[in-house]
GROMACS .gro file of C-alpha atoms in nm:
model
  445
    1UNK     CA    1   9.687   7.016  11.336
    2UNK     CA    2   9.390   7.094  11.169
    3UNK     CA    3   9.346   7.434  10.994
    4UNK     CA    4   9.134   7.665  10.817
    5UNK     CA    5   9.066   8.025  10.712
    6UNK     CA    6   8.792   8.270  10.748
    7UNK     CA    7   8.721   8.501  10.463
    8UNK     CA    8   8.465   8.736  10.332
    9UNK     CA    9   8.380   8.975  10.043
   10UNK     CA   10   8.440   9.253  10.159
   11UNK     CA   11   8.516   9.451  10.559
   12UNK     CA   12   8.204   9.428  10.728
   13UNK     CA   13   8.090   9.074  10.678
   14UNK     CA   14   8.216   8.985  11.029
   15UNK     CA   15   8.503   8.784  10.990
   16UNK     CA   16   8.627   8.883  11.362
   17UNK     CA   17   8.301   8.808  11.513
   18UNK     CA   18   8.281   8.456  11.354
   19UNK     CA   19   8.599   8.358  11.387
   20UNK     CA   20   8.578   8.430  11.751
   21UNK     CA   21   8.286   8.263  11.808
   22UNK     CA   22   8.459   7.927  11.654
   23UNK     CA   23   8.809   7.977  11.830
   24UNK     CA   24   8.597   8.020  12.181
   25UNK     CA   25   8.366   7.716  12.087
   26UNK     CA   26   8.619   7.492  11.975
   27UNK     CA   27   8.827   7.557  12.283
   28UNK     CA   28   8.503   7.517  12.510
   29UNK     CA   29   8.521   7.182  12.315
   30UNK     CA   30   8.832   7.076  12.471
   31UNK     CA   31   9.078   7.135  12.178
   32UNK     CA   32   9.355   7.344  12.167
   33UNK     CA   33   9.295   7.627  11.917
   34UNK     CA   34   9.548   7.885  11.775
   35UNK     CA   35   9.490   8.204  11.637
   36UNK     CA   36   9.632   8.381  11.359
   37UNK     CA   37   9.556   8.716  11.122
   38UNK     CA   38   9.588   8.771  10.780
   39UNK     CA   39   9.799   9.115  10.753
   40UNK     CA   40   9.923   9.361  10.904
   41UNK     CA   41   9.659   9.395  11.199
   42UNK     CA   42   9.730   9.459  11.546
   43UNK     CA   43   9.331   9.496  11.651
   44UNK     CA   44   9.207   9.164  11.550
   45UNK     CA   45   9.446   8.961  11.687
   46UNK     CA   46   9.389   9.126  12.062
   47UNK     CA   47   8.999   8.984  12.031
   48UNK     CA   48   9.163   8.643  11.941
   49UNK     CA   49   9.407   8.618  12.219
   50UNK     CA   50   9.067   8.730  12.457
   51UNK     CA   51   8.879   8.398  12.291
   52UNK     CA   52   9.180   8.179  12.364
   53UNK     CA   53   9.382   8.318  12.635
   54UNK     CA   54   9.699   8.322  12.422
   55UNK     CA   55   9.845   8.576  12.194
   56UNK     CA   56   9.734   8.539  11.814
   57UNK     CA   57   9.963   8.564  11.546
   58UNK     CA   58   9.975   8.736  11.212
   59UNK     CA   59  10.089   8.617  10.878
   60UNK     CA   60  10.174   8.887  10.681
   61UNK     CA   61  10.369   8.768  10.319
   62UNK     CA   62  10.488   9.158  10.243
   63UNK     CA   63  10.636   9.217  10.588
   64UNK     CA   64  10.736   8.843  10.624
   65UNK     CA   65  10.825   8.691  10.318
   66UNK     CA   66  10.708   8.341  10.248
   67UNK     CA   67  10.941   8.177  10.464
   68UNK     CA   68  10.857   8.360  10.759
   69UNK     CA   69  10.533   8.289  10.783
   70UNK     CA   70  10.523   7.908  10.703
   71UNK     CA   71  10.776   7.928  11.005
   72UNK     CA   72  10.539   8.141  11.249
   73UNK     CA   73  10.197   7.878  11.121
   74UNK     CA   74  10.403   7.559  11.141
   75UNK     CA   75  10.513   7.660  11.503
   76UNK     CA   76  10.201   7.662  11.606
   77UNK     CA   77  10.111   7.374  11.870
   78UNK     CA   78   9.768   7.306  11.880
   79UNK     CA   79   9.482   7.108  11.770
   80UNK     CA   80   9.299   7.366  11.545
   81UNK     CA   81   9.446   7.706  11.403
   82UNK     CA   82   9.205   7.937  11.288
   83UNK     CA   83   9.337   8.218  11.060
   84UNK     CA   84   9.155   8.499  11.020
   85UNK     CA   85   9.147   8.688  10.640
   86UNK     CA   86   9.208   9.071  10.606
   87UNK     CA   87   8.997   9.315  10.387
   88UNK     CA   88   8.784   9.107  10.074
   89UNK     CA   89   8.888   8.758  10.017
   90UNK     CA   90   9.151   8.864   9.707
   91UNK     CA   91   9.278   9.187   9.835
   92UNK     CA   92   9.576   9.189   9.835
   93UNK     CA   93   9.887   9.422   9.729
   94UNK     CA   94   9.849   9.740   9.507
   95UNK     CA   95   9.573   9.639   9.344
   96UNK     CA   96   9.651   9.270   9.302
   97UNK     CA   97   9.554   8.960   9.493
   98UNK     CA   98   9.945   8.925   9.620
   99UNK     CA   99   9.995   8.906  10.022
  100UNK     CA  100   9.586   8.926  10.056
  101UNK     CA  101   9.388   8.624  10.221
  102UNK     CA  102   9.324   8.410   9.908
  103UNK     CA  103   9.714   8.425   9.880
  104UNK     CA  104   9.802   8.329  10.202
  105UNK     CA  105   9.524   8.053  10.198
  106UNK     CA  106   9.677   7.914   9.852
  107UNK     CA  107  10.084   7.879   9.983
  108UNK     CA  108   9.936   7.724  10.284
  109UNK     CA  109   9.685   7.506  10.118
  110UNK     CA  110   9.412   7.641  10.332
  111UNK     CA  111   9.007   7.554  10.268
  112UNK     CA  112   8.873   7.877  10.288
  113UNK     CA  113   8.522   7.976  10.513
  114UNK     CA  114   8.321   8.217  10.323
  115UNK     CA  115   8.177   8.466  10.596
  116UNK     CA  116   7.833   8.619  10.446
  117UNK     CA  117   7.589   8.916  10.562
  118UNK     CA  118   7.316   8.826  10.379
  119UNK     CA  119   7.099   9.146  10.424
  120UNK     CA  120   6.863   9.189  10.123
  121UNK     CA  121   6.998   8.937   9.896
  122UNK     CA  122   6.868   8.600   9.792
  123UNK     CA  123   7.051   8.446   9.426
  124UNK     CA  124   7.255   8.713   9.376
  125UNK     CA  125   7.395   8.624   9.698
  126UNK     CA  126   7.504   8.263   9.469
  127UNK     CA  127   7.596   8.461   9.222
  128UNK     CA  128   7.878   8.622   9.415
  129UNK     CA  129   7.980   8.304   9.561
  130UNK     CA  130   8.026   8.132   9.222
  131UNK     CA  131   8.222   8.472   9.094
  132UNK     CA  132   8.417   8.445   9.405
  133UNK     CA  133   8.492   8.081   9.319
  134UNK     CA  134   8.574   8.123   8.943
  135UNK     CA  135   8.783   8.426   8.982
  136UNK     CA  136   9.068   8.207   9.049
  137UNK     CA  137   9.150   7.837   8.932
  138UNK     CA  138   9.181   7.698   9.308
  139UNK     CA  139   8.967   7.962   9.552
  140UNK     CA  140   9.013   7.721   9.786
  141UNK     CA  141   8.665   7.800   9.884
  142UNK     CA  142   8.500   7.537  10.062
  143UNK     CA  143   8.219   7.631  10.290
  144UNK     CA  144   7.982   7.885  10.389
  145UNK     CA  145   7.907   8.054  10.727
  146UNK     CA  146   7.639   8.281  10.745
  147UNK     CA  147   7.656   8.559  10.972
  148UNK     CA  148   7.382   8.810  11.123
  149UNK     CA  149   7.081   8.628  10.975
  150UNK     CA  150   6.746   8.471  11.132
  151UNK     CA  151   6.674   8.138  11.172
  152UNK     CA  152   6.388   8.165  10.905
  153UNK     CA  153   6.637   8.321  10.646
  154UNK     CA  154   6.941   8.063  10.738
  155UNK     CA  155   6.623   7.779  10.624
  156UNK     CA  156   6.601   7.950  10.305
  157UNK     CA  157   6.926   8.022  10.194
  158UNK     CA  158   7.104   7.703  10.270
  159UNK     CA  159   6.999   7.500  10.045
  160UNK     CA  160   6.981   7.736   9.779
  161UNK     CA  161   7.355   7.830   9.842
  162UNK     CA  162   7.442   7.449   9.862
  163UNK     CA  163   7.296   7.364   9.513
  164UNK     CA  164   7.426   7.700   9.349
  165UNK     CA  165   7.755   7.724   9.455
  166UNK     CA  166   7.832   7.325   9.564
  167UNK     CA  167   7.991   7.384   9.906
  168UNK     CA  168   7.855   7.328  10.232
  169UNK     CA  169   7.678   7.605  10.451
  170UNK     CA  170   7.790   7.497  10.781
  171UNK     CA  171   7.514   7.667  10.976
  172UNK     CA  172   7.486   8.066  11.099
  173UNK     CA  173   7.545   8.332  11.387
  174UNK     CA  174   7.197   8.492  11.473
  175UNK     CA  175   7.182   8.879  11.505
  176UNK     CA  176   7.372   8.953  11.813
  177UNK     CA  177   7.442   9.280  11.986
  178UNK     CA  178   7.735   9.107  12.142
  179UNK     CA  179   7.899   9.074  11.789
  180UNK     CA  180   7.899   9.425  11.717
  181UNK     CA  181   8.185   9.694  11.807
  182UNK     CA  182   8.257  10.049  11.808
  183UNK     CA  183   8.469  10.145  11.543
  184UNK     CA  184   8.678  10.482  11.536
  185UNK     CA  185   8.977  10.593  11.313
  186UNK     CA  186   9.215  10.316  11.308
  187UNK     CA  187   8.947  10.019  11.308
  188UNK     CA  188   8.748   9.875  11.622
  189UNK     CA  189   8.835   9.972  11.941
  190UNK     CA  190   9.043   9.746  12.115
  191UNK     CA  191   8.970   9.442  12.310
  192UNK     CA  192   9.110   9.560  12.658
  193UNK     CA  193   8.872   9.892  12.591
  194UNK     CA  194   8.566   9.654  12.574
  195UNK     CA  195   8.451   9.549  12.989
  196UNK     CA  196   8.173   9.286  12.917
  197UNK     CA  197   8.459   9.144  12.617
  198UNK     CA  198   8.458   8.822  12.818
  199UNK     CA  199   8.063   8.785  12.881
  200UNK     CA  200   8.051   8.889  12.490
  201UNK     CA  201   8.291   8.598  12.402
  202UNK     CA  202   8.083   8.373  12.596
  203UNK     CA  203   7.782   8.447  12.426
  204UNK     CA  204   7.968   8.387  12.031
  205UNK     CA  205   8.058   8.066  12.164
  206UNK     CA  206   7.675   7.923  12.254
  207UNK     CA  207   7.589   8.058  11.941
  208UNK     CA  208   7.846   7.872  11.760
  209UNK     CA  209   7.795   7.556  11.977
  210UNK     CA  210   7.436   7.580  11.898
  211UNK     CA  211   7.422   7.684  11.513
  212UNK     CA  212   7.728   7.549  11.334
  213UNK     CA  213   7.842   7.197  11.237
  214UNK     CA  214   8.163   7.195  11.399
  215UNK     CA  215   8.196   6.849  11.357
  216UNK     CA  216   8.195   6.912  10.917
  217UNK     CA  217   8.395   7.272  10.983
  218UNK     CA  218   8.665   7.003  11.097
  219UNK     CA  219   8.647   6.739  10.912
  220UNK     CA  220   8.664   7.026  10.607
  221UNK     CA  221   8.977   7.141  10.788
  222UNK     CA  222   9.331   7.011  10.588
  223UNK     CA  223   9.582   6.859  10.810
  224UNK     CA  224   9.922   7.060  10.866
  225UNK     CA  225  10.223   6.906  11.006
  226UNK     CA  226  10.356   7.181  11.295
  227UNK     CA  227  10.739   7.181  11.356
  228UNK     CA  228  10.941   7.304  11.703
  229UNK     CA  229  10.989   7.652  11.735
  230UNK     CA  230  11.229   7.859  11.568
  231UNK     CA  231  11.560   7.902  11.747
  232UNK     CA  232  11.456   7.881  12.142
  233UNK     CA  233  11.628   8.114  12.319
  234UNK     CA  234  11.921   8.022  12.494
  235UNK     CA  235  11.955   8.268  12.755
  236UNK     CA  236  11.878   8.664  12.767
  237UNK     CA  237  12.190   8.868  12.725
  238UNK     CA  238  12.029   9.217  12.756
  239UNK     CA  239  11.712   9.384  12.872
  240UNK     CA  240  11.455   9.596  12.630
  241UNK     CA  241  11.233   9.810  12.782
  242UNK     CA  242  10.912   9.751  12.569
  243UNK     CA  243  10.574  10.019  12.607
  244UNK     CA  244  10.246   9.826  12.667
  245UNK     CA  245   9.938   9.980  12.773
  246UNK     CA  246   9.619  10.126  12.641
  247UNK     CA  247   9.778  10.442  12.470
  248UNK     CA  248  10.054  10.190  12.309
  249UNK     CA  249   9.993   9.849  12.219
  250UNK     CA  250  10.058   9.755  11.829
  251UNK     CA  251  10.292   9.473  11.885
  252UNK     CA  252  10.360   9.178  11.694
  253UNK     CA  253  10.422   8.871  11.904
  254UNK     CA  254  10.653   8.718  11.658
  255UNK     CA  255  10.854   9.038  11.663
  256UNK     CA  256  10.897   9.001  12.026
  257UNK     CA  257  10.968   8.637  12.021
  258UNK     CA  258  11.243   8.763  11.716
  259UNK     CA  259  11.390   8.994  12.003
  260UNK     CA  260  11.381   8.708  12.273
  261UNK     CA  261  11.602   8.445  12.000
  262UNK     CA  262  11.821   8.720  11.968
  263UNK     CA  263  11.906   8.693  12.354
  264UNK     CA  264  11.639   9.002  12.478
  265UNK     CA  265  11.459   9.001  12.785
  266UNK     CA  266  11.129   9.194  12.683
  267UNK     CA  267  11.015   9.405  12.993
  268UNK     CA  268  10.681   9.557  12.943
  269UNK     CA  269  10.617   9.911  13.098
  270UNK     CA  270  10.320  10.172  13.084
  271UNK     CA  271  10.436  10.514  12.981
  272UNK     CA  272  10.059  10.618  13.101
  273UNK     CA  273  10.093  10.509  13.437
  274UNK     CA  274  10.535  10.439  13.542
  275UNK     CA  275  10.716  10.643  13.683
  276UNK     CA  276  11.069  10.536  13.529
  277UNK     CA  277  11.140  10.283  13.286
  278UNK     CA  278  11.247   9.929  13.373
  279UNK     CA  279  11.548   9.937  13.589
  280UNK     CA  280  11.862   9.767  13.375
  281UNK     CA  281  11.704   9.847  13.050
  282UNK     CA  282  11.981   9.849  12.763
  283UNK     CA  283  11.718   9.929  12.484
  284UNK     CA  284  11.372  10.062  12.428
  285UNK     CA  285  11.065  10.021  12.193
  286UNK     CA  286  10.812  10.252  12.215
  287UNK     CA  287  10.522  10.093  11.962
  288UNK     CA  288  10.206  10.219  11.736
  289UNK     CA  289   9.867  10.235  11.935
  290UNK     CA  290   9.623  10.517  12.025
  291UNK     CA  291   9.891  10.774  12.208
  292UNK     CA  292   9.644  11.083  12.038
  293UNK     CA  293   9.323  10.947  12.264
  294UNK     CA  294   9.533  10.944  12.593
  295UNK     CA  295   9.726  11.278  12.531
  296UNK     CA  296   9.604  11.445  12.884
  297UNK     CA  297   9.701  11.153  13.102
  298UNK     CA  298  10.076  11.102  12.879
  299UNK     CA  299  10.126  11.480  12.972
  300UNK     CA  300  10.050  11.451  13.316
  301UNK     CA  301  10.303  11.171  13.363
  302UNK     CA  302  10.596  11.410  13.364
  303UNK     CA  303  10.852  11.193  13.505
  304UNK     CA  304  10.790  10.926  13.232
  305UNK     CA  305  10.809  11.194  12.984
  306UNK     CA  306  11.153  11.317  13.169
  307UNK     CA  307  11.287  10.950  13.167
  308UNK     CA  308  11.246  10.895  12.810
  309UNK     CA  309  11.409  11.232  12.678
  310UNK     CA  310  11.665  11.205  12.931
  311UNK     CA  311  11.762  10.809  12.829
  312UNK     CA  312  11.782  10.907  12.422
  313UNK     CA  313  11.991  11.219  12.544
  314UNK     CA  314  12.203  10.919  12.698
  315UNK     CA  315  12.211  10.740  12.367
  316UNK     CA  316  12.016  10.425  12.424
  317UNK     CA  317  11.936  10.248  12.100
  318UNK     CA  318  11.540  10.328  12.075
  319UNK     CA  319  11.300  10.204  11.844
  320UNK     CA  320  10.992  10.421  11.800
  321UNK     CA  321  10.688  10.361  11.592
  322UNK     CA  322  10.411  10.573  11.461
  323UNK     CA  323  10.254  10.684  11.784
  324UNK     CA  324  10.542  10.595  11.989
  325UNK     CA  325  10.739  10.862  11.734
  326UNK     CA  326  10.481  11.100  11.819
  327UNK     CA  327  10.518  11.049  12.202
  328UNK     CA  328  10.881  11.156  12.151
  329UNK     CA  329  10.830  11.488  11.999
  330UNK     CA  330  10.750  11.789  12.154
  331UNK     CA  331  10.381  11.839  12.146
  332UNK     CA  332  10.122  11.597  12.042
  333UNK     CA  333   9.742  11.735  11.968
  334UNK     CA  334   9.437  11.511  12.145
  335UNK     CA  335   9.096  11.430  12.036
  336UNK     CA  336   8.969  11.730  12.197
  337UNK     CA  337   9.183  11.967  12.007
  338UNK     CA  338   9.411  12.052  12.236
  339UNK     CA  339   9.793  12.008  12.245
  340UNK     CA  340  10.005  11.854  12.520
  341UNK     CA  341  10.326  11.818  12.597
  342UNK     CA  342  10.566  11.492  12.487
  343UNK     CA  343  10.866  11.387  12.592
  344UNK     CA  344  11.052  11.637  12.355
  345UNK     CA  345  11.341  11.394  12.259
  346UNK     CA  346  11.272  11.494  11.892
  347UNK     CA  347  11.170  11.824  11.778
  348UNK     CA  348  10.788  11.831  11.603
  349UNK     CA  349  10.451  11.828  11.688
  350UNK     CA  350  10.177  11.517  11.655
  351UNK     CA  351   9.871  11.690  11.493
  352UNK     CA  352   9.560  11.556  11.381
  353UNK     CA  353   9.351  11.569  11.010
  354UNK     CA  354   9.090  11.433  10.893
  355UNK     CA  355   9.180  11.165  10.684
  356UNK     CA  356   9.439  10.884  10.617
  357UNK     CA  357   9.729  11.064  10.600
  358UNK     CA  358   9.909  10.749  10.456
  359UNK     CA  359   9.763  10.358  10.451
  360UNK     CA  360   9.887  10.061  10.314
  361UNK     CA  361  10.196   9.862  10.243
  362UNK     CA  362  10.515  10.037  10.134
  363UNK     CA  363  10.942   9.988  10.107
  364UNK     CA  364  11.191  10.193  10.268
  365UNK     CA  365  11.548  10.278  10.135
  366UNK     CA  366  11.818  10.304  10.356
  367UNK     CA  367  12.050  10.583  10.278
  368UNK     CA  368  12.284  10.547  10.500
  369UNK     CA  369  12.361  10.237  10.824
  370UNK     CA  370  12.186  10.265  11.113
  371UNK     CA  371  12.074  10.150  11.452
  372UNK     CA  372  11.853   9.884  11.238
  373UNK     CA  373  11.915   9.922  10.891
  374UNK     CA  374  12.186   9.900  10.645
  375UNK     CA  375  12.274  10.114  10.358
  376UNK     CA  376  12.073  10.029  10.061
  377UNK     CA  377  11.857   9.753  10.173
  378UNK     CA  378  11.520   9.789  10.109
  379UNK     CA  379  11.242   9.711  10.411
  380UNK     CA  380  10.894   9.620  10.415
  381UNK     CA  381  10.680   9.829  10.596
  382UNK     CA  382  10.340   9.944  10.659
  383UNK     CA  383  10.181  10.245  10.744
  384UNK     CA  384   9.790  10.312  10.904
  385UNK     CA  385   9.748  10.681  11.069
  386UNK     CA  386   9.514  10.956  11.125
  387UNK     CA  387   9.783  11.211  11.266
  388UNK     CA  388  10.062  11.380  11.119
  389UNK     CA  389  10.386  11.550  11.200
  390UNK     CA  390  10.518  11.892  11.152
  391UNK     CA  391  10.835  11.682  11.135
  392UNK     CA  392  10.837  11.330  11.016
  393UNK     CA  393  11.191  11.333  10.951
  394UNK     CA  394  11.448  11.284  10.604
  395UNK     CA  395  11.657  10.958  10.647
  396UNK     CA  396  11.490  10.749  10.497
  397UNK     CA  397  11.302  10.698  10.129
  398UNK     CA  398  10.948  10.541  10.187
  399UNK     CA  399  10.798  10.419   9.807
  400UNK     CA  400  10.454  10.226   9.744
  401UNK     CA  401  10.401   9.964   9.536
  402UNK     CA  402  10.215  10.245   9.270
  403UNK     CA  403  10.551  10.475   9.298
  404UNK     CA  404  10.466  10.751   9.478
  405UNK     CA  405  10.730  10.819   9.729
  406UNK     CA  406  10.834  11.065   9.992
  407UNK     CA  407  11.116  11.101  10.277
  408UNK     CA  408  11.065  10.991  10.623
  409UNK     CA  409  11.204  10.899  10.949
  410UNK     CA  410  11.465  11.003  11.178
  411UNK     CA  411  11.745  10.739  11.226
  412UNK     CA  412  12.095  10.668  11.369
  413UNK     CA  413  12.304  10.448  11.508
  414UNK     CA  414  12.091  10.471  11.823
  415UNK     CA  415  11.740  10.560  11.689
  416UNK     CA  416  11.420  10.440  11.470
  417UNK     CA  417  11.191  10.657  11.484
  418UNK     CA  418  10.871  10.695  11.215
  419UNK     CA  419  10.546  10.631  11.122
  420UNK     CA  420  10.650  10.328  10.952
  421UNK     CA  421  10.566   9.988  11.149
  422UNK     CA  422  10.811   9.699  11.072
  423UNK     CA  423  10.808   9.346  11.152
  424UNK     CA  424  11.092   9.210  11.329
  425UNK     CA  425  11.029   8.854  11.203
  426UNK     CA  426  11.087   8.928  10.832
  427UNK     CA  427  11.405   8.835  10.643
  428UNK     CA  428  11.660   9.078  10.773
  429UNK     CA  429  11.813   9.071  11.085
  430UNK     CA  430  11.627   9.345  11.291
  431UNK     CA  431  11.595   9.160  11.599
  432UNK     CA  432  12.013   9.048  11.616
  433UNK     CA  433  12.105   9.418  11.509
  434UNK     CA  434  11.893   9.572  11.752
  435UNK     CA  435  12.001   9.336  12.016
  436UNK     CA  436  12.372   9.427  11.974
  437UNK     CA  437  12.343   9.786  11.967
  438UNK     CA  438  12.152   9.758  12.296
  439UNK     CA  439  12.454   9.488  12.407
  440UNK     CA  440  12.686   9.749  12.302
  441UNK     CA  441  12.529  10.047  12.456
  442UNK     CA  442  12.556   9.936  12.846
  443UNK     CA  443  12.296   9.968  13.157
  444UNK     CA  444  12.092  10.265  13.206
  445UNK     CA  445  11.932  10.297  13.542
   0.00000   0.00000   0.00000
């Protein structure tokens, strides 16, 4: 399998855009391409599975450790794998380059693509290539891609960039209007939200096809050996009722796949539009997405609301994530300002500000077992949200990497529920303990 990584300097360059536009080309070439995403990103990944048909997969070193993600890339069967960097090239954790792209890029032994805007810069545009390339002993930089430039500029700047900086420039992505998307509080709006996505895809690709020397972004490419996957399931021993629709849709597919080797059947259901959730359930996740943008319609579903309170009444084991936390309590307050009502399994209301109330990587401390933790162990986490609560709960000790801390989260032997997103693929056992609570709970219909 050939692989390689798209970076930039900074958000903004485009990284999404151009790696889309080689995943769809590539594929329109016949090969078969995998996507994955630097991070903790569920947005990304959503316009890489609509370039390739197939979900994309993150590789996240805080939330994985090493050894899961050289498990999730070298599982990957395909021809190409194209992994998309988070943030600038060397951001990483707290400050440091640790868990960013560069780091990811050096364990794997990744060439890096350098993404550029080059908007009102000429040599200084070499300049910050070559301090790119010398801030680290390997940058593992090896190529260039510009992106949102004329044909005229992409003349002038290649070979200046090639005899500056001594890497390739593999061609260019012309201004596009089909490369740009809406952004809003938690990043771009999703890929399902986007009609023309397809059309949009189609359009990246030509310009790929026709602009960029595929031929030298693959021959650039280093050569991974891929191994089987990890622990096939053998049979599904219980079924999880998981939430998937536009209001909730933060999932990792390597946490699901994590529930599935630990014997789950994952069920998907739409808490904007079911009326009940999945007959036979024995567990449910409710996960992260936009919950605050769909408040009227969630409201108006009152028998989903009424299933869900009545089913943690009943005791089954529940994992709930930053929006699907807020879905739970009481009240939740939309866009518009007003608030609705939730499924009011946990008191609280969801209520929005106007900033990041928390962002970033962090550890939680378990105080005491529960449902998927175990006293003392310390988690990896991440938190990314707009909204607060009036009651995000006490069980739990959240701490960043700079050591502010603060309590958080209401757990049991039953529940998760917080703002916290976790990663079921990490080191501990999240997947097998959730699993055998739900094993141990019995059938709710």
């Amino acid at each position: 399998m050939r692989a390689f990584l798209i970076a930039a300097m900074h958000s903004g360059a485009g990284k999404t855009a151009v790696s889309c536009a080689l995943m769809a080309a590539l594929k329109q070439k016949g090969l078969r391409v995998q996507a994955f995403k630097c991070g903790p990103d569920y947005i990304d990944p959503m316009f890489h599975s609509g370039a390739l048909g197939i979900p994309s997969r993150n590789l996240d070193l805080f939330l994985q450790g090493e050894r899961g993600v050289r498990a999730s890339f070298a599982a990957a069967s395909a021809d190409v794998a194209v992994v998309e960097g988070a943030m600038g090239y060397y951001d990483g954790l707290g400050g440091t380059a640790e868990a960013g792209a560069w780091d990811v890029a050096n364990r794997l032994a990744l060439p890096a693509v350098l993404v550029l805007r080059p908007k009102g810069a000429g040599l200084t545009l070499a300049a910050q290539v070559r301090g790119l390339m010398e801030f680290r002993e390997n940058s593992r930089i090896a190529a260039l891609i510009l992106n949102d430039c004329t044909e005229g500029c992409a003349r002038m700047l290649t070979p200046l960039l090639e005899r500056e900086c001594g890497v390739p420039v593999l061609g260019y992505l012309p201004t596009m209007a089909e490369a740009r998307i809406e952004s809003r509080h938690l990043g771009l709006m999703t890929a399902g939200e986007i009609r023309d996505l397809g059309a949009r895809l189609e359009r990246l690709a030509e310009a790929a096809l026709a602009h960029i020397d595929l031929p030298l972004l693959l021959h650039l490419a280093s050569e991974k050996e891929t191994a089987p996957p990890r622990g096939a399931p053998g049979g599904s021993l219980c079924r999880i009722a998981v939430s998937k629709d536009e209001a909730f849709c933060f999932l990792y597919e390597d946490s699901l796949d994590a529930l599935r080797r630990a014997g789950a059947e994952i069920v998907f259901f739409s808490p904007l539009r079911d009326g009940a959730l999945p007959e036979g359930c024995r567990g449910l996740w409710l996960c992260g997405g936009y919950p605050e943008l769909h408040t009227r319609a969630l409201a108006e579903n009152a028998a989903m609301r009424g299933a869900v309170r009545r089913a943690l009444e009943a005791g089954l084991p529940t994992v709930a994530e930053c929006g699907g936390f807020l879905y739970l309590q009481e009240e939740l307050e939309g866009a518009d300002g007003e608030f609705y009502p939730m499924c009011g399994a946990l008191p609280g209301r969801g209520v929005r500000t106007e900033r990041l109330v928390r962002f970033g990587y962090l550890r939680l401390r378990a105080q005491t077992d529960s449902l998927l933790f175990r006293r003392g162990e310390e988690i990896p986490a991440h938190e990314f949200h707009y909204w607060d609560s009036t009651r995000c709960g006490e069980e739990l000790e959240a701490r960043k990497a700079n050591g502010k801390s603060w309590r958080c989260g209401v757990v049991n032997n039953r529940l998760y529920a917080a703002f916290p997103h976790l990663h079921f693929g990490g080191e501990l056992p999240l997947a097998e303990r959730f699993v055998k609570a739900c094993l141990d709970y019995g059938t709710v219909t």
